[in-house]
Amino acid sequence: MPFRRYVEIGRVALVNYGPEYGKLVVIVDVIDQNRALVDSPNIVRTQINFKRLSLTDIKIEISRNPLKKELKEAIDKADVYNKWNKSSWGRKLIVQQRRAALTDFDRFKVMVSKIKRSSLIRKELSKLRKTQKA
Amino acid sequence: MSFRFHQYQVVGRALPTPTNESPKIYRMKLWATNEVRAKSKFWYFLRKLKKVKKSHGQMLAINEIFEKKPTTIKNFGIWVRYQSRTGYHNMYKEYRDTTLNGAVEQMYDEMASRHRVRFPCIQIIKTATVPVALCKRENTKQFHDSKIKFPLTYRKIRPPTRKLKTTYKASRPNTFV
């Protein structure tokens, strides 16, 4: 089982602990064994411990310590946010956020549509069973 | 980013006397947890250098010094004089950090863990931002690589807040990524 996600300059990571929780950041430089300098278009460049990062598969092309402007251009060129929202991990997070934002009425609607869907499936399944018996 | 140790510039002199109308003014840069302690440390050091005490001296200014560029990584060299159980020793230590206050905090933590030396027994002689070519320690030099790349082995999965911590888990954790 080789390693596939490396800590390197340009690696996109998800913050999984702390005040920046849930944000996608780019590793801009490595301070030492435990910390990296991390940047994103809407946060100030800060140091963060690797324990608070989950590395993703996305990597962008930047030089060490780029300007904020260069970082933005590289992110747009690599289309990071779209790639993220299309990836299976990103889609799961979107579903989680949607489910957390449901109101009680929305949950009722979900329940009703689940019942409708399963009744349709059961009807088709019983039809198939009848034809198989015959 | 809150630091335990803050850097202060402390300026003071002895009180003017009939024999000495305008005594020499001395300025020190030192690290302390707050301003009160910084002023006290200033007199501690000045007593060792000149014949001045807080009782016949006056504090002229105390200002906190902040990091100019906390968004760039620097290599800090810190020269330390510390008291061990058997005597006084000098040391030179290197740290990689974004701010000098962070490097000094690392130094105090490391001295306490590696040599069991506590804060009162450590005197910072000098600090400097060391350019990459002059770094001495392999530990800092191994990060001087513009194409640095390493995997994160052994990942412990933590709940995102301490509130969601549980004693028992349903399944064994996967520590690979």
Short mmCIF file of C-alpha atoms in Angstrom, two decimals:
data_model
loop_
_atom_site.label_atom_id
_atom_site.label_comp_id
_atom_site.label_asym_id
_atom_site.label_seq_id
_atom_site.Cartn_x
_atom_site.Cartn_y
_atom_site.Cartn_z
CA MET A 1 0.00 0.00 0.00
CA PRO A 2 2.07 2.98 -1.16
CA PHE A 3 1.30 6.48 -0.01
CA ARG A 4 -0.60 8.53 -2.54
CA ARG A 5 -1.28 11.84 -0.80
CA TYR A 6 1.86 13.73 0.14
CA VAL A 7 2.47 16.91 2.07
CA GLU A 8 3.96 19.14 -0.62
CA ILE A 9 3.77 22.73 -1.74
CA GLY A 10 0.48 23.07 -3.57
CA ARG A 11 -1.35 20.20 -1.87
CA VAL A 12 -4.98 21.06 -1.13
CA ALA A 13 -6.15 19.98 2.30
CA LEU A 14 -9.34 20.12 4.31
CA VAL A 15 -9.18 21.56 7.81
CA ASN A 16 -10.76 19.04 10.19
CA TYR A 17 -10.35 20.72 13.59
CA GLY A 18 -10.34 24.20 15.01
CA PRO A 19 -11.79 27.57 14.03
CA GLU A 20 -11.14 27.02 10.30
CA TYR A 21 -13.05 23.74 10.32
CA GLY A 22 -14.37 22.63 6.95
CA LYS A 23 -12.31 25.03 4.82
CA LEU A 24 -10.20 23.98 1.87
CA VAL A 25 -6.66 25.34 2.18
CA VAL A 26 -3.49 25.06 0.16
CA ILE A 27 -0.17 24.09 1.75
CA VAL A 28 2.12 26.95 0.81
CA ASP A 29 5.24 26.02 2.80
CA VAL A 30 6.37 23.52 5.41
CA ILE A 31 7.61 24.89 8.75
CA ASP A 32 8.78 21.68 10.35
CA GLN A 33 7.75 18.10 10.94
CA ASN A 34 4.44 19.04 12.51
CA ARG A 35 3.37 22.34 11.01
CA ALA A 36 2.71 23.86 7.63
CA LEU A 37 2.10 27.35 6.40
CA VAL A 38 -1.34 27.31 4.87
CA ASP A 39 -3.25 29.78 2.74
CA SER A 40 -6.62 30.22 1.06
CA PRO A 41 -8.25 33.13 -0.80
CA ASN A 42 -10.43 34.08 2.17
CA ILE A 43 -8.13 33.50 5.14
CA VAL A 44 -4.93 35.13 6.38
CA ARG A 45 -1.84 33.00 5.77
CA THR A 46 -1.30 31.05 9.02
CA GLN A 47 0.55 28.10 10.39
CA ILE A 48 -1.44 24.99 11.15
CA ASN A 49 -0.58 21.60 12.59
CA PHE A 50 -0.79 18.59 10.26
CA LYS A 51 -3.04 16.93 12.81
CA ARG A 52 -5.69 19.48 11.86
CA LEU A 53 -5.45 18.77 8.14
CA SER A 54 -6.88 16.02 5.97
CA LEU A 55 -4.96 15.85 2.70
CA THR A 56 -7.00 15.60 -0.50
CA ASP A 57 -6.12 14.24 -3.91
CA ILE A 58 -6.02 17.72 -5.43
CA LYS A 59 -2.67 19.40 -6.00
CA ILE A 60 -2.06 22.75 -7.67
CA GLU A 61 1.05 24.18 -9.31
CA ILE A 62 2.56 26.95 -7.21
CA SER A 63 6.05 27.99 -6.23
CA ARG A 64 7.06 28.18 -2.59
CA ASN A 65 5.50 31.18 -0.75
CA PRO A 66 3.47 32.57 -3.63
CA LEU A 67 1.75 35.94 -3.54
CA LYS A 68 -1.93 35.90 -2.69
CA LYS A 69 -2.70 36.95 -6.26
CA GLU A 70 -0.61 34.10 -7.72
CA LEU A 71 -2.30 31.66 -5.37
CA LYS A 72 -5.75 32.80 -6.51
CA GLU A 73 -4.73 32.43 -10.16
CA ALA A 74 -3.35 28.95 -9.60
CA ILE A 75 -6.50 27.88 -7.75
CA ASP A 76 -8.69 29.19 -10.58
CA LYS A 77 -6.52 27.57 -13.22
CA ALA A 78 -6.71 24.19 -11.51
CA ASP A 79 -10.45 24.71 -10.85
CA VAL A 80 -10.02 23.42 -7.31
CA TYR A 81 -13.48 24.16 -5.92
CA ASN A 82 -15.33 22.62 -8.88
CA LYS A 83 -13.12 19.54 -8.80
CA TRP A 84 -13.74 19.28 -5.08
CA ASN A 85 -17.51 19.57 -5.37
CA LYS A 86 -17.51 16.90 -8.09
CA SER A 87 -15.29 14.48 -6.19
CA SER A 88 -17.01 11.80 -4.10
CA TRP A 89 -15.60 13.24 -0.83
CA GLY A 90 -16.82 16.73 -1.74
CA ARG A 91 -20.25 15.48 -2.77
CA LYS A 92 -20.64 13.61 0.52
CA LEU A 93 -19.86 16.82 2.41
CA ILE A 94 -22.46 18.74 0.39
CA VAL A 95 -25.08 16.09 1.19
CA GLN A 96 -24.13 16.28 4.90
CA GLN A 97 -24.53 20.06 4.86
CA ARG A 98 -27.88 19.85 3.10
CA ARG A 99 -29.18 17.28 5.55
CA ALA A 100 -28.05 19.39 8.50
CA ALA A 101 -29.92 22.40 7.11
CA LEU A 102 -33.29 20.63 6.72
CA THR A 103 -36.31 21.99 8.55
CA ASP A 104 -38.94 19.71 10.03
CA PHE A 105 -41.17 20.29 7.01
CA ASP A 106 -38.27 19.36 4.71
CA ARG A 107 -37.74 16.17 6.68
CA PHE A 108 -41.44 15.39 6.29
CA LYS A 109 -41.14 15.91 2.54
CA VAL A 110 -38.11 13.59 2.45
CA MET A 111 -40.06 10.93 4.35
CA VAL A 112 -43.02 11.16 2.00
CA SER A 113 -40.86 10.95 -1.13
CA LYS A 114 -38.93 8.00 0.33
CA ILE A 115 -42.20 6.16 0.93
CA LYS A 116 -43.41 6.94 -2.62
CA ARG A 117 -40.12 5.80 -4.14
CA SER A 118 -40.03 2.54 -2.21
CA SER A 119 -43.68 1.77 -3.10
CA LEU A 120 -42.89 2.23 -6.80
CA ILE A 121 -39.87 -0.08 -6.48
CA ARG A 122 -41.94 -2.69 -4.63
CA LYS A 123 -44.63 -2.58 -7.32
CA GLU A 124 -42.07 -3.24 -10.05
CA LEU A 125 -40.45 -5.96 -7.96
CA SER A 126 -43.79 -7.74 -7.39
CA LYS A 127 -44.52 -7.53 -11.14
CA LEU A 128 -41.14 -9.16 -11.86
CA ARG A 129 -41.84 -11.86 -9.30
CA LYS A 130 -45.20 -12.67 -10.89
CA THR A 131 -43.67 -12.97 -14.36
CA GLN A 132 -40.91 -15.18 -12.96
CA LYS A 133 -43.41 -17.48 -11.27
CA ALA A 134 -45.41 -17.83 -14.42
CA MET B 1 -2.15 32.90 17.75
CA SER B 2 -1.60 33.69 21.40
CA PHE B 3 1.92 33.36 22.70
CA ARG B 4 2.97 32.61 26.24
CA PHE B 5 6.01 34.85 25.92
CA HIS B 6 5.86 38.40 24.62
CA GLN B 7 8.84 40.43 23.51
CA TYR B 8 9.23 43.80 25.20
CA GLN B 9 11.58 46.72 24.74
CA VAL B 10 12.30 48.14 28.20
CA VAL B 11 14.11 51.45 28.69
CA GLY B 12 15.29 52.68 32.08
CA ARG B 13 17.98 54.55 33.95
CA ALA B 14 19.12 55.40 37.43
CA LEU B 15 17.47 58.37 39.09
CA PRO B 16 19.36 61.65 38.60
CA THR B 17 21.46 62.64 41.63
CA PRO B 18 23.33 65.85 42.49
CA THR B 19 26.58 64.20 41.36
CA ASN B 20 25.11 62.70 38.18
CA GLU B 21 22.58 65.00 36.57
CA SER B 22 21.76 62.88 33.52
CA PRO B 23 22.60 59.21 34.01
CA LYS B 24 23.02 56.87 31.06
CA ILE B 25 19.83 55.42 29.67
CA TYR B 26 19.77 51.67 29.07
CA ARG B 27 17.49 49.74 26.73
CA MET B 28 16.86 46.01 26.78
CA LYS B 29 14.84 43.65 24.69
CA LEU B 30 13.56 40.74 26.69
CA TRP B 31 10.86 38.07 26.84
CA ALA B 32 8.28 37.84 29.59
CA THR B 33 4.70 36.74 29.98
CA ASN B 34 3.46 40.25 30.76
CA GLU B 35 4.63 43.83 31.19
CA VAL B 36 5.00 43.70 34.95
CA ARG B 37 7.31 40.72 34.71
CA ALA B 38 9.21 42.38 31.88
CA LYS B 39 9.98 45.40 34.04
CA SER B 40 11.12 43.15 36.86
CA LYS B 41 13.38 41.18 34.53
CA PHE B 42 14.84 44.43 33.25
CA TRP B 43 16.00 45.40 36.72
CA TYR B 44 17.31 41.87 37.29
CA PHE B 45 19.56 42.11 34.27
CA LEU B 46 20.55 45.71 34.80
CA ARG B 47 21.59 44.99 38.38
CA LYS B 48 24.03 42.42 37.02
CA LEU B 49 25.55 44.91 34.59
CA LYS B 50 25.49 48.28 36.35
CA LYS B 51 25.22 49.46 39.94
CA VAL B 52 21.52 50.31 39.67
CA LYS B 53 18.52 49.03 41.58
CA LYS B 54 14.81 49.50 41.03
CA SER B 55 14.66 51.52 44.23
CA HIS B 56 16.96 54.23 42.85
CA GLY B 57 16.09 53.82 39.19
CA GLN B 58 13.23 54.79 36.95
CA MET B 59 11.47 53.09 34.09
CA LEU B 60 11.27 55.32 31.06
CA ALA B 61 9.41 53.23 28.51
CA ILE B 62 8.12 49.75 27.92
CA ASN B 63 6.77 48.73 24.53
CA GLU B 64 5.74 45.39 23.15
CA ILE B 65 7.54 44.32 19.99
CA PHE B 66 5.46 42.48 17.43
CA GLU B 67 6.56 40.34 14.52
CA LYS B 68 6.97 42.28 11.31
CA LYS B 69 6.06 39.49 8.91
CA PRO B 70 4.23 36.67 10.63
CA THR B 71 3.29 35.08 7.31
CA THR B 72 6.81 34.02 6.27
CA ILE B 73 8.82 31.17 7.72
CA LYS B 74 12.16 32.10 9.23
CA ASN B 75 15.02 30.19 10.82
CA PHE B 76 15.73 31.59 14.26
CA GLY B 77 19.01 31.08 16.09
CA ILE B 78 18.81 31.57 19.85
CA TRP B 79 21.86 31.82 22.09
CA VAL B 80 20.98 30.74 25.61
CA ARG B 81 22.77 30.75 28.96
CA TYR B 82 21.18 28.32 31.38
CA GLN B 83 21.78 26.94 34.82
CA SER B 84 21.87 23.18 35.09
CA ARG B 85 22.17 21.17 38.29
CA THR B 86 25.95 21.35 38.07
CA GLY B 87 26.71 24.79 36.67
CA TYR B 88 26.10 27.35 33.97
CA HIS B 89 26.31 26.50 30.27
CA ASN B 90 25.88 28.27 26.96
CA MET B 91 23.88 26.85 24.12
CA TYR B 92 22.99 27.71 20.57
CA LYS B 93 19.63 26.43 19.34
CA GLU B 94 17.89 26.75 16.00
CA TYR B 95 14.15 26.83 15.37
CA ARG B 96 11.99 27.17 12.32
CA ASP B 97 8.92 29.30 12.95
CA THR B 98 6.92 32.17 11.54
CA THR B 99 7.47 34.47 14.53
CA LEU B 100 10.29 35.08 16.99
CA ASN B 101 7.88 34.75 19.92
CA GLY B 102 6.91 31.31 18.63
CA ALA B 103 10.57 30.29 18.35
CA VAL B 104 11.29 31.51 21.88
CA GLU B 105 8.31 29.55 23.19
CA GLN B 106 9.65 26.47 21.39
CA MET B 107 13.02 27.06 23.00
CA TYR B 108 11.60 27.22 26.53
CA ASP B 109 9.55 24.09 25.93
CA GLU B 110 12.55 22.24 24.52
CA MET B 111 14.88 23.30 27.34
CA ALA B 112 12.33 22.15 29.87
CA SER B 113 11.83 18.79 28.22
CA ARG B 114 15.37 17.97 27.10
CA HIS B 115 17.37 19.47 29.97
CA ARG B 116 14.79 19.94 32.74
CA VAL B 117 15.63 23.65 32.84
CA ARG B 118 12.80 25.98 33.81
CA PHE B 119 12.09 29.56 32.85
CA PRO B 120 13.90 31.34 35.74
CA CYS B 121 17.14 29.49 34.98
CA ILE B 122 17.31 30.51 31.33
CA GLN B 123 18.76 33.76 30.03
CA ILE B 124 18.45 34.60 26.36
CA ILE B 125 21.75 36.10 25.27
CA LYS B 126 20.88 36.82 21.70
CA THR B 127 18.38 35.94 19.02
CA ALA B 128 18.80 36.30 15.29
CA THR B 129 17.10 35.41 12.06
CA VAL B 130 19.56 33.06 10.43
CA PRO B 131 19.76 32.96 6.63
CA VAL B 132 19.43 29.52 5.09
CA ALA B 133 23.11 29.19 4.20
CA LEU B 134 24.26 29.75 7.80
CA CYS B 135 22.00 27.27 9.56
CA LYS B 136 23.96 24.74 11.55
CA ARG B 137 21.48 22.12 12.71
CA GLU B 138 20.46 19.23 10.47
CA ASN B 139 17.00 19.35 11.98
CA THR B 140 16.31 22.78 10.47
CA LYS B 141 18.35 22.18 7.32
CA GLN B 142 16.25 19.17 6.33
CA PHE B 143 13.31 21.52 5.68
CA HIS B 144 15.31 23.78 3.37
CA ASP B 145 13.95 22.10 0.27
CA SER B 146 11.78 23.94 -2.21
CA LYS B 147 10.38 20.62 -3.45
CA ILE B 148 9.76 19.16 -0.04
CA LYS B 149 7.44 16.18 -0.11
CA PHE B 150 6.57 13.61 2.51
CA PRO B 151 3.53 11.50 3.38
CA LEU B 152 1.72 11.68 6.68
CA THR B 153 2.06 8.22 8.15
CA TYR B 154 -0.06 7.03 11.07
CA ARG B 155 -3.09 9.29 11.06
CA LYS B 156 -5.16 9.32 14.22
CA ILE B 157 -8.72 10.32 13.48
CA ARG B 158 -10.05 12.86 15.93
CA PRO B 159 -13.61 14.11 16.40
CA PRO B 160 -13.82 17.70 15.14
CA THR B 161 -14.74 19.04 18.56
CA ARG B 162 -14.01 17.71 22.02
CA LYS B 163 -17.74 17.57 22.68
CA LEU B 164 -18.09 14.71 20.17
CA LYS B 165 -15.46 12.61 21.94
CA THR B 166 -16.67 9.14 23.01
CA THR B 167 -14.95 6.51 25.14
CA TYR B 168 -16.08 3.55 23.05
CA LYS B 169 -16.06 3.27 19.28
CA ALA B 170 -18.09 0.92 17.09
CA SER B 171 -15.16 -0.10 14.90
CA ARG B 172 -11.37 -0.13 14.97
CA PRO B 173 -9.78 2.97 13.47
CA ASN B 174 -7.97 3.00 10.15
CA THR B 175 -4.70 4.87 10.66
CA PHE B 176 -3.67 4.90 6.99
CA VAL B 177 -4.61 8.38 5.74
#
